[in-house]
Coordinates of C-alpha atoms and ligand atoms in Angstrom, one line a residue:
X136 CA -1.1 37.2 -15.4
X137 CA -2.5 33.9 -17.2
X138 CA -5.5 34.5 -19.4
X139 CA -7.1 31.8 -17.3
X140 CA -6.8 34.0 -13.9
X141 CA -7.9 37.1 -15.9
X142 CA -11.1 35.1 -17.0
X143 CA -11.3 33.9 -13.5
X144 CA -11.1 37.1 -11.9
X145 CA -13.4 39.0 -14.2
X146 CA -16.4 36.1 -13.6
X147 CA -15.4 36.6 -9.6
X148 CA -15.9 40.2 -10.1
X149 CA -19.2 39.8 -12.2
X150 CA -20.5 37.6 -9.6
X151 CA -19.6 39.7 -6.9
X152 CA -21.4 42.7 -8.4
X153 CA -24.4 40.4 -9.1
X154 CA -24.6 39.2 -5.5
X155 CA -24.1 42.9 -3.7
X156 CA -27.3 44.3 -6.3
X157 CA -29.1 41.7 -5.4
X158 CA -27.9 42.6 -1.6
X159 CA -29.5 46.0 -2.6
X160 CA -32.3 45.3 -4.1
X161 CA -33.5 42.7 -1.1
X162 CA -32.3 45.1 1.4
X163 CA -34.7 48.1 -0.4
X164 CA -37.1 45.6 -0.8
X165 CA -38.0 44.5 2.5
X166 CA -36.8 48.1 4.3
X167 CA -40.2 49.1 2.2
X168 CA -42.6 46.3 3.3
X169 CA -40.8 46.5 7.0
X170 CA -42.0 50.0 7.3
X171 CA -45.7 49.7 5.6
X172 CA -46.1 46.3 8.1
X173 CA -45.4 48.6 11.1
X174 CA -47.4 51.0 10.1
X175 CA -50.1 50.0 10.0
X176 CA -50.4 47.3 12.7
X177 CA -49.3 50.7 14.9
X178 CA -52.6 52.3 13.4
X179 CA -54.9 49.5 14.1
X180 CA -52.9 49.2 17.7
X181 CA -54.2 52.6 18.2
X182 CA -57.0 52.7 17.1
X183 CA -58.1 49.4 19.0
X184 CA -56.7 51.1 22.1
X185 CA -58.0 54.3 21.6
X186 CA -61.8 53.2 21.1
X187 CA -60.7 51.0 24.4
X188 CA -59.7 54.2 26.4
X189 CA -63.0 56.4 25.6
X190 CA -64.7 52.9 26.7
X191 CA -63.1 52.1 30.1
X192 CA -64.4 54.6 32.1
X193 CA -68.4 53.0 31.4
X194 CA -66.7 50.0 33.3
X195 CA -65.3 51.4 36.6
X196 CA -61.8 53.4 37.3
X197 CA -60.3 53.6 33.5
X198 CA -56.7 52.7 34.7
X199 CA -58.2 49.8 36.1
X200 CA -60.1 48.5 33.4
X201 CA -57.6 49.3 31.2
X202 CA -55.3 47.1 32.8
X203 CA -57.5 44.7 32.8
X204 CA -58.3 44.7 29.4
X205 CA -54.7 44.8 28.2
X206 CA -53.8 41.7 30.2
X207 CA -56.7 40.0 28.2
X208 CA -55.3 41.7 25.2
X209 CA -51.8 40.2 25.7
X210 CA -49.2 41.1 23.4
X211 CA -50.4 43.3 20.3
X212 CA -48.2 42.2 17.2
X213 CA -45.8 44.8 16.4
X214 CA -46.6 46.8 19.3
X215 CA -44.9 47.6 22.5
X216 CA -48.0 48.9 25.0
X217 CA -46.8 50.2 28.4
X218 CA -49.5 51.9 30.9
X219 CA -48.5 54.3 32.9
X220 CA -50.2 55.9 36.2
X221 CA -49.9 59.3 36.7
X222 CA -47.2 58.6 39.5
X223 CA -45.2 57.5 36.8
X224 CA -45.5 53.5 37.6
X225 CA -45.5 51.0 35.0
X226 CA -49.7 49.8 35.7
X227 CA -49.2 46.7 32.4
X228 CA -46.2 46.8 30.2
X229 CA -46.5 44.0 26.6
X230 CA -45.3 40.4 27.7
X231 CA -42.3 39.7 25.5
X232 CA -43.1 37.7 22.1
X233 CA -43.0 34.2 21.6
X234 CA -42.4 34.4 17.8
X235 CA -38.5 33.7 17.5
X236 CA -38.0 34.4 21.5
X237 CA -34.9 35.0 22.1
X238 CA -33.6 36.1 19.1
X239 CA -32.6 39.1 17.3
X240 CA -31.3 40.4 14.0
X241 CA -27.6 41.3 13.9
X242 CA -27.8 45.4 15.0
X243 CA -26.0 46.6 11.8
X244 CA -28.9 45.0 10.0
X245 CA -31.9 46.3 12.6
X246 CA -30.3 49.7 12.1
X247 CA -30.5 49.5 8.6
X248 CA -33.9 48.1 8.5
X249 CA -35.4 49.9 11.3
X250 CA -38.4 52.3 9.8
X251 CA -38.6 55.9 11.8
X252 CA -42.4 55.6 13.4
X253 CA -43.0 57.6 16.7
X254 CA -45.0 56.2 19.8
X255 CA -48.3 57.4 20.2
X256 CA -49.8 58.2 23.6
X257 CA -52.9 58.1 24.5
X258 CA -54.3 59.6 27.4
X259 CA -56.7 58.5 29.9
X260 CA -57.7 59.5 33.2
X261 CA -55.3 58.5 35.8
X262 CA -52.8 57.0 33.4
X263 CA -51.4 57.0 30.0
X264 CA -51.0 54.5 27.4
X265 CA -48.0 54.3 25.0
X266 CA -47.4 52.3 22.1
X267 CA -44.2 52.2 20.9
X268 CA -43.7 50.6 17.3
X269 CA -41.6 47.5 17.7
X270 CA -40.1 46.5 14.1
X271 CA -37.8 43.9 15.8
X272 CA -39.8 40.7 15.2
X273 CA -40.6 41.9 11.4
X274 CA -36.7 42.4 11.0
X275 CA -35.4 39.4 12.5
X276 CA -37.8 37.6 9.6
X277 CA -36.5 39.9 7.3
X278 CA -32.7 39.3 8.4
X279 CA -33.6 35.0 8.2
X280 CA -35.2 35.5 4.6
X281 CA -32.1 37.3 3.3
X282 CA -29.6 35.2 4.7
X283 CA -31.5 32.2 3.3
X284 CA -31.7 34.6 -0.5
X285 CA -27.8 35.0 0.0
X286 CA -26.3 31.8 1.0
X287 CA -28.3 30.3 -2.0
X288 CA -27.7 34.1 -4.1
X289 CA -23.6 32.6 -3.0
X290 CA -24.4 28.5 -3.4
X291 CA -25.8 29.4 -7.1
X292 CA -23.0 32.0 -8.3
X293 CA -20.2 29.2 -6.7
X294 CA -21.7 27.2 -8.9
X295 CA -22.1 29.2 -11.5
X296 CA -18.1 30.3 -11.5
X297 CA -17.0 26.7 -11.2
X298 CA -19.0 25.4 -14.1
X299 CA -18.2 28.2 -16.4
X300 CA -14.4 27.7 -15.2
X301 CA -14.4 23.9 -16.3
X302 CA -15.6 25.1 -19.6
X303 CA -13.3 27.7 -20.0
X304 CA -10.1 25.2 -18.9
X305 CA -12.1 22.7 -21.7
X306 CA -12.3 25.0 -24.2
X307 CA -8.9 26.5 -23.4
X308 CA -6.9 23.4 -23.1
X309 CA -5.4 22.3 -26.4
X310 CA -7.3 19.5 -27.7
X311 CA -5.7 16.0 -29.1
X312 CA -5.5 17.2 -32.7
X313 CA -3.8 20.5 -31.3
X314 CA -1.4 18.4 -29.8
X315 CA -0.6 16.5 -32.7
X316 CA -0.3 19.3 -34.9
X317 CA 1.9 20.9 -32.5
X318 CA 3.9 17.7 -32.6
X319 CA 4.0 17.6 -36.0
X320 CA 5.3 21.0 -36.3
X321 CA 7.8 21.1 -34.2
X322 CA 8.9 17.9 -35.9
X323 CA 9.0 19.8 -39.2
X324 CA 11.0 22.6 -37.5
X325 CA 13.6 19.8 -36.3
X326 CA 14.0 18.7 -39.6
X327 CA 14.1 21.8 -41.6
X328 CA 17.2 23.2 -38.9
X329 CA 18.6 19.6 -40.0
X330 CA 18.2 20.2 -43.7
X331 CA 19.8 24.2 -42.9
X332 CA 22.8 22.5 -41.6
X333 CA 23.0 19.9 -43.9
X334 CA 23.2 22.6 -46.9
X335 CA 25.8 24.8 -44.8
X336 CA 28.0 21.2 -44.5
X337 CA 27.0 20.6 -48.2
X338 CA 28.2 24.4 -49.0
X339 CA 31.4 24.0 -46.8
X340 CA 32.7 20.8 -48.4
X341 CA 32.0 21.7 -52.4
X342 CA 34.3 24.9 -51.2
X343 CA 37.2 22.9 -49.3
X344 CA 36.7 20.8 -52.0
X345 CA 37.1 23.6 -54.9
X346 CA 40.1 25.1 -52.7
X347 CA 41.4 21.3 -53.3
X348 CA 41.4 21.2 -56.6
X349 CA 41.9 24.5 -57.9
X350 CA 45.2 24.3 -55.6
X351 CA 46.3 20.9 -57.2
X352 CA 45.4 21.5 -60.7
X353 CA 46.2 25.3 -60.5
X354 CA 48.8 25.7 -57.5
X355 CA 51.5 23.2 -59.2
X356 CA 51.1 25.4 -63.0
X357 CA 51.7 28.5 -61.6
X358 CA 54.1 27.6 -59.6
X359 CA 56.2 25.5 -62.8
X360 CA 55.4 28.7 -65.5
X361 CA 57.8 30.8 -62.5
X362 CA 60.3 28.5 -62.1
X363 CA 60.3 28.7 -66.0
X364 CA 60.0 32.3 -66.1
X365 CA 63.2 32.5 -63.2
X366 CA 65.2 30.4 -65.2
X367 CA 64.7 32.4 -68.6
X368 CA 65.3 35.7 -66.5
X369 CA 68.4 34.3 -64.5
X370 CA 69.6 34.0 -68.4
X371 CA 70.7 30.2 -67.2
X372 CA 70.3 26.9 -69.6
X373 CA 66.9 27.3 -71.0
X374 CA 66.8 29.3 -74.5
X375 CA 64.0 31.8 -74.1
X376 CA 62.4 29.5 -76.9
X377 CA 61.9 26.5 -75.2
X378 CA 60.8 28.3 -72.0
X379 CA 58.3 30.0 -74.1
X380 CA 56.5 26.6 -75.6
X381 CA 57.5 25.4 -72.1
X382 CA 55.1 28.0 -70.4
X383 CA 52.4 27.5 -73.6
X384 CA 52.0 24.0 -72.5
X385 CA 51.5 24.5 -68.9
X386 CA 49.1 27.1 -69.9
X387 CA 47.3 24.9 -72.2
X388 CA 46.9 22.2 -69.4
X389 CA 45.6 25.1 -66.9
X390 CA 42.9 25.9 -69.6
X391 CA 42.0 22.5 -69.5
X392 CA 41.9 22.5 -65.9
X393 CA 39.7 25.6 -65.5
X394 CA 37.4 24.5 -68.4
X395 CA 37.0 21.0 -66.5
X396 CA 36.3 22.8 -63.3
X397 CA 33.9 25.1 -64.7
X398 CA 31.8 22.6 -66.6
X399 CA 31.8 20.4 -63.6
X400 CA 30.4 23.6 -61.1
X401 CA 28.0 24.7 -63.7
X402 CA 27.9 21.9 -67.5
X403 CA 26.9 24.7 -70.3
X404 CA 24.1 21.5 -71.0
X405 CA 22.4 23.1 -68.1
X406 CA 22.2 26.8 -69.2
X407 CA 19.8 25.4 -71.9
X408 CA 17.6 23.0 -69.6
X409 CA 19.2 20.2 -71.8
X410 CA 19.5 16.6 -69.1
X411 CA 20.0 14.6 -71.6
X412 CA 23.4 16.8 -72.8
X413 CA 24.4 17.1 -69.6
X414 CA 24.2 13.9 -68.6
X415 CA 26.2 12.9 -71.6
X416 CA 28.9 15.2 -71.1
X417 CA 28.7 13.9 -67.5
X418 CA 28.9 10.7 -68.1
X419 CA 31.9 10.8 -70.5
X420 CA 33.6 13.0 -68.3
X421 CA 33.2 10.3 -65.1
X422 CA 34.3 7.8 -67.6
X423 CA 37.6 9.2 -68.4
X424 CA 38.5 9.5 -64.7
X425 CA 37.3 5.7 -64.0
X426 CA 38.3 3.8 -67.3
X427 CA 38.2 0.5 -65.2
X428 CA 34.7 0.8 -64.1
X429 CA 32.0 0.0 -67.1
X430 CA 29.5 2.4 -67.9
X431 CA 26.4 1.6 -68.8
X432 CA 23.9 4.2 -69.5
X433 CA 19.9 4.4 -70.4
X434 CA 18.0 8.0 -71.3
X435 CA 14.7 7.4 -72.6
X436 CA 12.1 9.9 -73.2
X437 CA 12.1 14.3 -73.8
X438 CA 14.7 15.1 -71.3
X439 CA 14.1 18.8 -72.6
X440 CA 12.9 21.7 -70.9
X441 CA 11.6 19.8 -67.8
X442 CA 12.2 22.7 -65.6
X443 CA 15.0 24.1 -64.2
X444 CA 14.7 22.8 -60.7
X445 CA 14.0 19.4 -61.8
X446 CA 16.6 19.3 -64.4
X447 CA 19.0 20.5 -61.8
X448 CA 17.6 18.6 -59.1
X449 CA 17.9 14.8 -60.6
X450 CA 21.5 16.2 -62.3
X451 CA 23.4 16.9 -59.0
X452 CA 21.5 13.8 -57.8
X453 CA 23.3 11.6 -60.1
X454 CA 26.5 13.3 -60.2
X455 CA 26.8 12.9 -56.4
X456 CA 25.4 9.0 -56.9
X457 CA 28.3 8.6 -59.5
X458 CA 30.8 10.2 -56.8
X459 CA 29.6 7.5 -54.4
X460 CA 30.4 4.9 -56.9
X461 CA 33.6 5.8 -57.2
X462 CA 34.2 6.6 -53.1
X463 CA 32.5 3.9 -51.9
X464 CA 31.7 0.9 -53.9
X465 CA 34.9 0.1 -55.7
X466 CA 32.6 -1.8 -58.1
X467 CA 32.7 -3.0 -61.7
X468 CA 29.6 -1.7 -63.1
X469 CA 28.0 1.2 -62.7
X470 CA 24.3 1.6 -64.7
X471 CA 22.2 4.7 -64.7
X472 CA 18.6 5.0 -66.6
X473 CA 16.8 8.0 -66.5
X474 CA 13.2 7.5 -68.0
X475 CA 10.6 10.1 -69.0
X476 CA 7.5 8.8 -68.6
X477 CA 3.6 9.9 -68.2
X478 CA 4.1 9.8 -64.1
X479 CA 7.3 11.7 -64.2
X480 CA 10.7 11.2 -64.3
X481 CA 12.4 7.8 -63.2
X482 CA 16.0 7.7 -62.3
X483 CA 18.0 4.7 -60.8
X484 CA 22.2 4.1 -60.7
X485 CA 22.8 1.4 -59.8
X486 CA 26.6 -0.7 -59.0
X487 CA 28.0 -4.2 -58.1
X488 CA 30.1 -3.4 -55.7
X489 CA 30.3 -3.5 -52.2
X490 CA 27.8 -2.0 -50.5
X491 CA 29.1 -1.6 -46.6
X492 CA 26.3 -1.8 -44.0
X493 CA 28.0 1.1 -42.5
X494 CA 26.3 4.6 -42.8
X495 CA 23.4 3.5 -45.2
X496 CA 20.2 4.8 -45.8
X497 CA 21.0 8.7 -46.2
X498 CA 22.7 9.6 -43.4
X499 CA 25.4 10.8 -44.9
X500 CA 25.3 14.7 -46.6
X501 CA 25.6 13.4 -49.9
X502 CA 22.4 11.7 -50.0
X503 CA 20.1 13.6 -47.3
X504 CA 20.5 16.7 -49.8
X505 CA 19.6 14.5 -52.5
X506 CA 16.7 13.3 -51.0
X507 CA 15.7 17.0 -49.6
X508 CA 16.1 18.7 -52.7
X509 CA 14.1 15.7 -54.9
X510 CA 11.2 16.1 -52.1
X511 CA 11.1 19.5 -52.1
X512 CA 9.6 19.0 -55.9
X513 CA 7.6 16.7 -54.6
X514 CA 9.5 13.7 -55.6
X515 CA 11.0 10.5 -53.5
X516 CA 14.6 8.9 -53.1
X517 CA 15.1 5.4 -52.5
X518 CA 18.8 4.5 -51.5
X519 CA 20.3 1.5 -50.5
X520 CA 22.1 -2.0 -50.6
X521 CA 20.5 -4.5 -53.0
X522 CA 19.8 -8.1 -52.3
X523 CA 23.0 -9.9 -54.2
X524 CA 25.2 -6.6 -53.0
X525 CA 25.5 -3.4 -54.7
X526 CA 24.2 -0.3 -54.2
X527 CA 21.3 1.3 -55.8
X528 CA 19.7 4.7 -56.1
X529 CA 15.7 5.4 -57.1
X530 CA 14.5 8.7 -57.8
X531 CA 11.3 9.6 -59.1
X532 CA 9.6 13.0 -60.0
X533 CA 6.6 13.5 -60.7
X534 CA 5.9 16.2 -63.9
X535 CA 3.2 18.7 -63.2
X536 CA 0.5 18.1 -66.1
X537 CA 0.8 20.0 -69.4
X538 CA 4.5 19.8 -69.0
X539 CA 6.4 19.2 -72.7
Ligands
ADP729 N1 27.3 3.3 -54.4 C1 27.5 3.1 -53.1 N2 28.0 1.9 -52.7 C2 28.3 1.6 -51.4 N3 27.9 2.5 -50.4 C3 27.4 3.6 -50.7 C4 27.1 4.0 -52.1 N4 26.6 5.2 -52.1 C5 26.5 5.6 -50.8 N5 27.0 4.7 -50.0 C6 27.0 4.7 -48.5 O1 26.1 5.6 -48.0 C7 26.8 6.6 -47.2 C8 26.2 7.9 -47.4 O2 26.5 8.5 -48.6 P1 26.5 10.1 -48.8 O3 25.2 10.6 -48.2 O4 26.7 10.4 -50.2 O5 27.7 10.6 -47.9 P2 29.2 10.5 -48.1 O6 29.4 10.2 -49.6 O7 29.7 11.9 -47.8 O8 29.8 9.4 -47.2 C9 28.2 6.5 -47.6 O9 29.1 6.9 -46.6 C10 28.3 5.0 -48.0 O10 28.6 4.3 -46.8
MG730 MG1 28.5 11.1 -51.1

């Protein structure tokens, strides 16, 4: 069940409970006052009648003058007076009220209300009066005073519930900043499953791209130092000599290779927090594989010790800014400045070549981790085409205070 029906339910119930001890207390109440009213206008009654009864006989036949005097009498409030002859006729019985004539209190309610009083007789000669408490006038007002207590009692708690239930769905409902924050957060979520993906794609590639490489430059040594080694065993044309310096020299070339693999995965520059080496060895490295492409390079500042994260962070972000050089600009000149400054680091490569419109702006894995990883240390990445063509890359990063 919602938590708004709960709440709803449990102020239905409280109200309910307020409105049946109220029902109590009114019903107690006036059950009380009911009986007290009765009683003692049945007193008085008798009283009054009973003084009237020793007097009747100074005035002529007592059941006479007591008629008589009860029809000036009329109706006695609360009262029901019958006189009775001693033949058992009805000699005067009350005229019915005026007061509400006509109607009565539901019985379920008369029943409840209805006080236990006895009739009195009184006894004259040659007849008998008896009064007979009549609660049903005091009853009926009763019954119209609590009906008129309920329906407001109900009118005041329907109120009640409805007001505090618009509060409730005010101060349940999310409000506008909620909203945005939920917005926002689910924004965020978007984005971070994007980034997940984007480093699983990012892992995936660097291994199909290892399996590549360490098939081309390792696959095609391995498989020449056996055809070697077959022809030396089949005893054939080689002299064991020659296949010897034969198999040192593909050997050498696969040390080569490994030792170029493994300071490209992991530049021994970086074990010491050392950029600056890195980038060097990096940069003379890239050169070798693109001689035609002019390299023009700018360090400036300590590029020591800035952290590990940084240091790794803006080094993978050039290397994969040099790769898309070479992929995609087939340009002429390539320039790369990494400052140290007082707000942080600056990095920018920049080329000449062609930037295509195609695919700009990140999209691609390369530069969406750059850009993830340089704003996870709170930094920024600029990428894109520059005015008079040619591509450039901006990186900056800021250096937490105190920093060397
Ligand atoms: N130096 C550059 N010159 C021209 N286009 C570039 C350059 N660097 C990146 N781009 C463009 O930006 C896109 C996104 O690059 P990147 O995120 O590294 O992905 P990828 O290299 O896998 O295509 C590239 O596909 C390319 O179109
Ligand atoms: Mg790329």
């Amino acid at each position: 069940m919602s938590l708004r029906w709960r709440l709803n339910l449990l102020i239905a119930g409280l109200n309910l409970g307020f409105l049946l001890v109220l029902a109590w207390l009114l019903v107690n109440n006036h059950r009380e006052s009911i009986r007290e009213e009765i009683e003692a206008a049945h007193r008085v009654t008798v009283q009054m009648l009973g003084t009237a009864a020793q007097t009747s006989s100074v005035f002529g036949p007592p059941d006479t003058v007591m008629v008589a005097f009860l029809q000036s009498v009329g109706r006695v409030r609360a009262n029901e007076i019958r006189l009775i002859g001693t033949d058992g006729r009805l000699l005067f019985g009350s005229p019915p009220s005026e007061y509400k004539a006509g109607r009565t209190a539901p019985a379920w309610f008369a029943e409840l209300m209805r006080p236990t009083l006895d009739a009195t007789v009184i006894a004259l000669p040659g007849a008998r009066v008896e009064v007979v408490p009549d609660p049903s006038r005091a009853i009926l007002d009763a019954w119209d005073r609590m009906v008129l207590i309920v329906l407001v009692g109900i009118g005041f708690v329907a109120l009640l519930h409805t007001a505090l239930l618009y509060a409730l769905r005010h101060l349940l409902q999310p409000t506008e900043a909620d909203a945005r924050r939920l917005v926002a957060t689910t924004r965020e979520l978007a984005q971070n499953r994007e980034v997940t993906r984007l480093i699983h794609a990012g892992v995936e590639d660097e291994r199909k791209r290892l399996a590549r490489e360490l098939h081309d430059e390792l696959g095609q040594s391995v498989t020449a130092i056996r055809l070697v080694a077959a022809t030396i065993e089949r005893g054939g044309a080689l002299p064991v000599s020659q296949g010897a310096a034969r198999i040192d020299a593909i050997a050498a070339s696969m040390y080569d290779s490994v030792h170029r693999i493994v300071r490209e995965l992991r530049p021994a520059a970086l074990e010491q927090q050392d950029l600056r080496a890195a980038l060097l060895d990096m940069a003379r490295e890239w050169q070798l594989h693109h001689p035609a492409i002019e390299f023009e390079m700018h360090l400036e500042g300590d590029l020591a010790d800035l952290g590990e994260e940084p240091t790794l962070a803006v080094f993978r972000s050039v290397q994969e800014a040099l790769t898309n050089v070479a992929k995609h600009a087939a340009a002429r000149q390539v320039a790369l400045a990494v400052v140290r400054g007082d707000a942080g680091l600056d990095v920018a490569i920049s080329d000449d070549g062609r930037a295509g419109a195609a695919s700009l702006g990140g999209s691609g894995r390369g530069l969406g981790g750059m850009r993830e990883r340089i704003m996870a240390l709170g930094g920024r990445l600029e990428a894109g085409e520059l005015p008079d063509g040619g591509f450039r890359v901006a990186i900056h990063v800021p250096m937490p205070e105190g920093a060397p």
